[in-house]
């Protein structure tokens, strides 16, 4: 009797350490992941690895901190840059660039140190804190748009010259929220139109707000708008010895943009937009014979732009 009781006691103590056998399947009904069979031990090597609820990386769940040991499945067939893991009993995904696989020797060493067991991996994830120091991108783009009727008339009246387009560049800083499709930022936007005798130029400050409609590792499509202001619009005529007036400009800008390779450090961007500006201080104007004409009152045109981006994690 005592012997049977002793055996039962020993078995009850060993039972928690017995692992139930499972097959080699990683995915179970697309909602859970078996952390055995084809799974591998990995360590997070990035400062923090973002975990997504879907393979299109549209829904971040949070992040796993650097140095954490996790169990992951094989890379996905749809996206070889993603590996699956279990978060709160559900299938989730992280980027393979954020992990380093642990070899057998490392696994044995970690096992002796008491590495996390299978059931511990569901609680490693924490909420993503929204910090301005992460998820930032800088875009340098070249743009071009029609000069508009007022500018064309001004150049024709004063210099008897035909002009077509304003051209320039923009330097834009964007912060993308980790748990949202919204983004915001600001840009410096320079545009000018000129010939040998005349010049019209301005630098805009453009606070920006936008929304990402489609996002995946290959490209994203987004729209954004800005409230633009230029406090020193430079209008200059070389053959006029009188000092020309300076004006200021304000208005709206709306753009649609495609960004290629949005998860990479270096990106490509291109898009179309529409600008509508009001100009003050440059209407009316006098020509070289001191005859008054309408001057520059507004600029409105479709714009095109293209350039490069750099992502900062």
Coordinates of C-alpha atoms in Angstrom, one line a residue:
X1 CA 0.0 0.0 0.0
X2 CA 2.7 2.4 1.0
X3 CA 4.7 1.5 -2.1
X4 CA 1.7 2.2 -4.4
X5 CA 1.2 5.6 -2.7
X6 CA 4.9 6.4 -3.1
X7 CA 4.8 5.6 -6.9
X8 CA 1.7 7.7 -7.4
X9 CA 3.4 10.6 -5.6
X10 CA 6.5 10.4 -7.8
X11 CA 4.3 10.2 -11.0
X12 CA 2.3 13.3 -9.9
X13 CA 5.5 15.2 -9.4
X14 CA 6.8 14.2 -12.9
X15 CA 3.6 14.9 -14.7
X16 CA 4.1 18.7 -15.3
X17 CA 7.4 18.0 -17.0
X18 CA 6.0 15.4 -19.5
X19 CA 5.4 17.0 -22.9
X20 CA 2.5 15.7 -24.9
X21 CA 3.5 14.4 -28.4
X22 CA 2.2 16.4 -31.3
X23 CA 2.6 16.2 -35.1
X24 CA 4.9 18.3 -37.2
X25 CA 2.1 20.8 -38.2
X26 CA 2.9 24.4 -37.4
X27 CA -0.5 25.9 -38.4
X28 CA -3.8 24.8 -36.9
X29 CA -6.9 26.2 -38.6
X30 CA -4.9 29.5 -39.3
X31 CA -5.6 30.6 -35.7
X32 CA -3.0 28.9 -33.6
X33 CA 0.6 27.7 -33.8
X34 CA 2.1 24.5 -32.5
X35 CA 5.5 25.3 -30.9
X36 CA 6.9 21.9 -31.6
X37 CA 8.0 19.8 -34.5
X38 CA 9.1 22.3 -37.2
X39 CA 9.5 25.2 -34.7
X40 CA 12.9 26.7 -33.9
X41 CA 14.3 28.7 -31.0
X42 CA 15.3 32.3 -31.9
X43 CA 16.5 35.4 -30.1
X44 CA 15.3 38.9 -30.8
X45 CA 18.3 40.9 -32.2
X46 CA 16.6 44.2 -33.1
X47 CA 16.0 46.9 -30.4
X48 CA 12.4 45.7 -30.4
X49 CA 10.6 43.4 -32.9
X50 CA 7.1 44.5 -33.9
X51 CA 4.6 41.6 -33.9
X52 CA 1.8 41.8 -36.4
X53 CA -1.6 40.1 -36.4
X54 CA -1.6 39.6 -40.2
X55 CA 0.8 38.7 -43.0
X56 CA 0.2 42.1 -44.7
X57 CA 1.7 43.8 -41.6
X58 CA -1.3 46.1 -41.3
X59 CA -2.2 45.4 -37.7
X60 CA 0.7 45.7 -35.2
X61 CA 0.0 44.0 -31.9
X62 CA 3.0 45.3 -30.0
X63 CA 6.6 44.4 -29.7
X64 CA 9.1 41.9 -28.2
X65 CA 12.1 43.4 -26.5
X66 CA 15.7 42.7 -27.6
X67 CA 17.3 39.6 -26.2
X68 CA 14.1 37.6 -25.6
X69 CA 14.1 33.9 -26.6
X70 CA 11.0 32.9 -28.6
X71 CA 9.8 29.9 -30.6
X72 CA 9.0 30.5 -34.3
X73 CA 7.8 28.5 -37.2
X74 CA 9.3 28.3 -40.7
X75 CA 9.2 31.4 -43.0
X76 CA 5.8 31.9 -44.7
X77 CA 5.2 30.9 -48.2
X78 CA 3.3 34.1 -49.0
X79 CA 6.0 36.3 -47.5
X80 CA 9.4 34.7 -46.9
X81 CA 10.4 37.7 -44.8
X82 CA 7.9 36.7 -42.1
X83 CA 8.0 33.9 -39.5
X84 CA 4.9 32.8 -37.4
X85 CA 4.7 32.6 -33.6
X86 CA 2.0 32.3 -31.0
X87 CA 0.8 35.4 -29.1
X88 CA -2.0 34.9 -26.6
X89 CA -2.9 31.6 -28.3
X90 CA -3.3 33.2 -31.7
X91 CA -1.1 33.1 -34.8
X92 CA 1.0 36.2 -35.2
X93 CA 4.0 37.2 -37.3
X94 CA 7.3 39.1 -37.1
X95 CA 10.0 39.9 -39.6
X96 CA 12.9 37.5 -40.0
X97 CA 15.4 40.3 -39.9
X98 CA 14.5 40.9 -36.3
X99 CA 15.6 37.4 -35.1
X100 CA 18.6 35.2 -34.9
X101 CA 18.1 31.4 -34.8
X102 CA 19.7 29.6 -31.9
X103 CA 21.8 26.5 -32.7
X104 CA 21.6 23.2 -30.7
X105 CA 24.5 24.1 -28.4
X106 CA 22.9 27.4 -27.4
X107 CA 19.6 25.6 -26.8
X108 CA 21.3 23.1 -24.4
X109 CA 23.0 26.0 -22.6
X110 CA 19.8 27.9 -22.3
X111 CA 17.9 24.8 -21.1
X112 CA 20.4 24.5 -18.2
X113 CA 19.8 28.2 -17.3
X114 CA 16.0 27.7 -17.3
X115 CA 15.0 29.1 -20.6
X116 CA 11.4 30.0 -21.1
X117 CA 9.1 27.1 -21.6
X118 CA 6.5 26.9 -24.4
X119 CA 3.7 28.4 -22.3
X120 CA 5.8 31.4 -21.4
X121 CA 5.9 32.8 -24.9
X122 CA 2.3 34.0 -24.9
X123 CA 3.1 36.7 -22.3
X124 CA 6.3 38.2 -23.5
X125 CA 4.7 40.8 -25.8
X126 CA 4.0 44.2 -24.4
X127 CA 2.0 47.2 -25.8
X128 CA 3.9 49.4 -28.3
X129 CA 4.6 52.8 -26.8
X130 CA 4.2 55.6 -29.2
X131 CA 7.6 57.4 -29.3
X132 CA 8.6 60.1 -31.7
X133 CA 12.1 58.6 -32.0
X134 CA 10.9 55.6 -33.9
X135 CA 8.9 54.9 -37.2
X136 CA 10.2 58.0 -38.9
X137 CA 11.0 58.6 -42.5
X138 CA 12.6 61.4 -44.5
X139 CA 11.7 62.0 -48.1
X140 CA 13.6 64.1 -50.6
X141 CA 11.5 64.7 -53.8
X142 CA 11.6 66.8 -56.9
X143 CA 8.4 68.3 -58.1
X144 CA 6.9 70.3 -61.0
X145 CA 3.6 72.0 -61.5
X146 CA 2.0 74.5 -63.9
X147 CA 2.7 78.2 -63.2
X148 CA -0.8 79.3 -63.6
X149 CA -2.4 82.2 -65.5
X150 CA -1.2 85.0 -63.3
X151 CA 2.5 84.1 -63.4
X152 CA 2.4 83.5 -67.1
X153 CA 0.8 86.9 -67.7
X154 CA 3.3 88.6 -65.4
X155 CA 6.3 87.1 -67.3
X156 CA 4.7 87.9 -70.6
X157 CA 3.8 91.5 -69.6
X158 CA 7.2 92.5 -68.1
X159 CA 9.7 90.4 -70.1
X160 CA 7.7 89.3 -73.1
X161 CA 8.7 85.7 -72.3
X162 CA 6.7 82.5 -72.1
X163 CA 7.0 80.3 -69.0
X164 CA 5.4 77.0 -68.3
X165 CA 6.1 75.3 -65.0
X166 CA 7.3 75.9 -61.4
X167 CA 9.8 73.3 -60.3
X168 CA 11.7 72.6 -57.1
X169 CA 12.2 70.1 -54.3
X170 CA 10.7 69.2 -50.9
X171 CA 12.3 67.7 -47.8
X172 CA 9.6 66.0 -45.7
X173 CA 9.8 64.3 -42.3
X174 CA 7.1 61.8 -41.6
X175 CA 6.2 60.0 -38.3
X176 CA 4.1 56.9 -38.8
X177 CA 2.2 55.6 -35.7
X178 CA 2.9 52.0 -34.8
X179 CA -0.7 51.0 -34.1
X180 CA -2.5 53.2 -36.7
X181 CA -2.6 54.0 -40.4
X182 CA -2.4 57.7 -39.6
X183 CA 0.8 59.6 -40.0
X184 CA 1.9 63.2 -39.7
X185 CA 5.0 65.4 -40.1
X186 CA 6.2 68.6 -41.8
X187 CA 8.1 69.6 -44.9
X188 CA 10.2 72.4 -46.4
X189 CA 9.1 73.0 -50.0
X190 CA 11.0 75.2 -52.4
X191 CA 9.7 76.2 -55.9
X192 CA 10.8 78.7 -58.5
X193 CA 10.3 79.8 -62.1
X194 CA 12.8 82.0 -63.8
X195 CA 14.5 83.1 -67.0
X196 CA 17.5 85.3 -67.6
X197 CA 15.7 88.5 -66.6
X198 CA 13.0 87.5 -64.1
X199 CA 12.6 85.2 -61.1
X200 CA 9.8 84.2 -58.9
X201 CA 10.5 81.8 -55.9
X202 CA 9.3 80.9 -52.5
X203 CA 9.9 78.5 -49.6
X204 CA 6.9 76.8 -48.0
X205 CA 6.5 75.4 -44.5
X206 CA 4.0 72.5 -44.8
X207 CA 2.6 70.8 -41.7
X208 CA 1.4 67.4 -43.0
X209 CA -1.3 64.9 -42.0
X210 CA -2.1 61.7 -43.9
X211 CA -3.6 58.2 -44.0
X212 CA -2.2 54.9 -45.4
X213 CA -4.8 52.9 -47.4
X214 CA -2.7 50.0 -48.6
X215 CA 0.5 48.7 -46.8
X216 CA 2.6 45.6 -47.5
X217 CA 6.4 44.9 -47.7
X218 CA 6.5 45.8 -51.4
X219 CA 4.6 49.1 -51.5
X220 CA 2.2 51.3 -49.7
X221 CA -0.4 53.8 -51.1
X222 CA -1.3 56.8 -49.0
X223 CA -2.8 60.2 -49.2
X224 CA -1.9 63.3 -47.3
X225 CA -2.7 67.0 -47.1
X226 CA -0.9 70.1 -45.8
X227 CA -1.5 73.7 -44.8
X228 CA 1.2 75.7 -46.6
X229 CA 2.7 79.1 -45.8
X230 CA 5.4 81.1 -47.4
X231 CA 6.2 84.4 -45.6
X232 CA 8.8 85.7 -48.1
X233 CA 7.8 85.3 -51.8
X234 CA 10.7 86.6 -53.9
X235 CA 9.8 88.4 -57.1
X236 CA 12.7 90.0 -59.0
X237 CA 13.3 91.7 -62.3
X238 CA 16.9 92.2 -63.2
X239 CA 16.3 95.2 -65.6
X240 CA 14.2 97.0 -63.1
X241 CA 16.3 99.4 -60.9
X242 CA 13.4 99.8 -58.5
X243 CA 13.0 97.4 -55.6
X244 CA 10.3 94.9 -56.3
X245 CA 7.8 94.1 -53.6
X246 CA 7.9 90.8 -51.6
X247 CA 4.7 89.0 -50.9
X248 CA 3.5 86.1 -48.9
X249 CA 1.6 83.0 -49.9
X250 CA -0.8 80.5 -48.2
X251 CA -3.0 77.7 -49.2
X252 CA -3.7 73.9 -49.4
X253 CA -1.9 71.0 -50.9
X254 CA -3.4 67.4 -51.3
X255 CA -1.3 64.5 -52.6
X256 CA -1.5 60.8 -53.3
X257 CA 1.7 58.8 -53.1
X258 CA 3.1 55.3 -53.7
X259 CA 6.1 54.3 -51.7
X260 CA 8.1 51.2 -52.8
X261 CA 9.9 49.0 -50.3
X262 CA 8.4 50.7 -47.2
X263 CA 9.9 48.3 -44.7
X264 CA 13.4 48.8 -46.1
X265 CA 15.8 51.5 -45.0
X266 CA 15.9 53.0 -48.5
X267 CA 12.7 53.7 -50.4
X268 CA 11.4 55.1 -53.6
X269 CA 8.4 57.5 -53.7
X270 CA 6.3 59.1 -56.4
X271 CA 2.9 60.7 -56.6
X272 CA 0.4 63.3 -57.9
X273 CA -1.1 66.2 -56.1
X274 CA -3.0 69.5 -56.3
X275 CA -2.0 72.9 -55.0
X276 CA -4.1 75.9 -54.5
X277 CA -2.4 79.1 -53.2
X278 CA -3.4 82.7 -52.6
X279 CA -0.7 85.3 -53.0
X280 CA -0.7 88.7 -51.2
X281 CA 1.5 91.7 -51.8
X282 CA 2.1 91.1 -55.5
X283 CA -1.1 92.4 -56.9
X284 CA -1.3 94.8 -58.7
X285 CA 2.2 95.2 -60.2
X286 CA 3.7 97.8 -62.5
X287 CA 5.6 96.9 -65.7
X288 CA 8.8 98.6 -66.8
X289 CA 6.8 101.5 -68.3
X290 CA 5.1 102.0 -64.9
X291 CA 1.8 100.6 -66.3
X292 CA -0.3 98.8 -63.8
X293 CA -1.5 95.2 -64.4
X294 CA -3.1 92.5 -62.3
X295 CA 0.0 90.9 -61.0
X296 CA 0.1 87.6 -59.1
X297 CA -3.0 86.7 -57.1
X298 CA -3.2 83.0 -57.0
X299 CA -1.5 79.7 -58.1
X300 CA -3.5 76.5 -58.7
X301 CA -2.3 73.5 -60.5
X302 CA -1.8 69.7 -60.5
X303 CA 1.7 68.7 -59.4
X304 CA 3.9 65.7 -60.0
X305 CA 6.7 64.5 -57.7
X306 CA 9.2 61.7 -57.3
X307 CA 12.2 61.0 -55.1
X308 CA 13.8 58.8 -52.4
X309 CA 13.1 58.1 -48.8
X310 CA 15.2 56.9 -45.8
X311 CA 13.5 55.1 -42.9
X312 CA 14.8 55.5 -39.3
X313 CA 13.6 52.8 -36.8

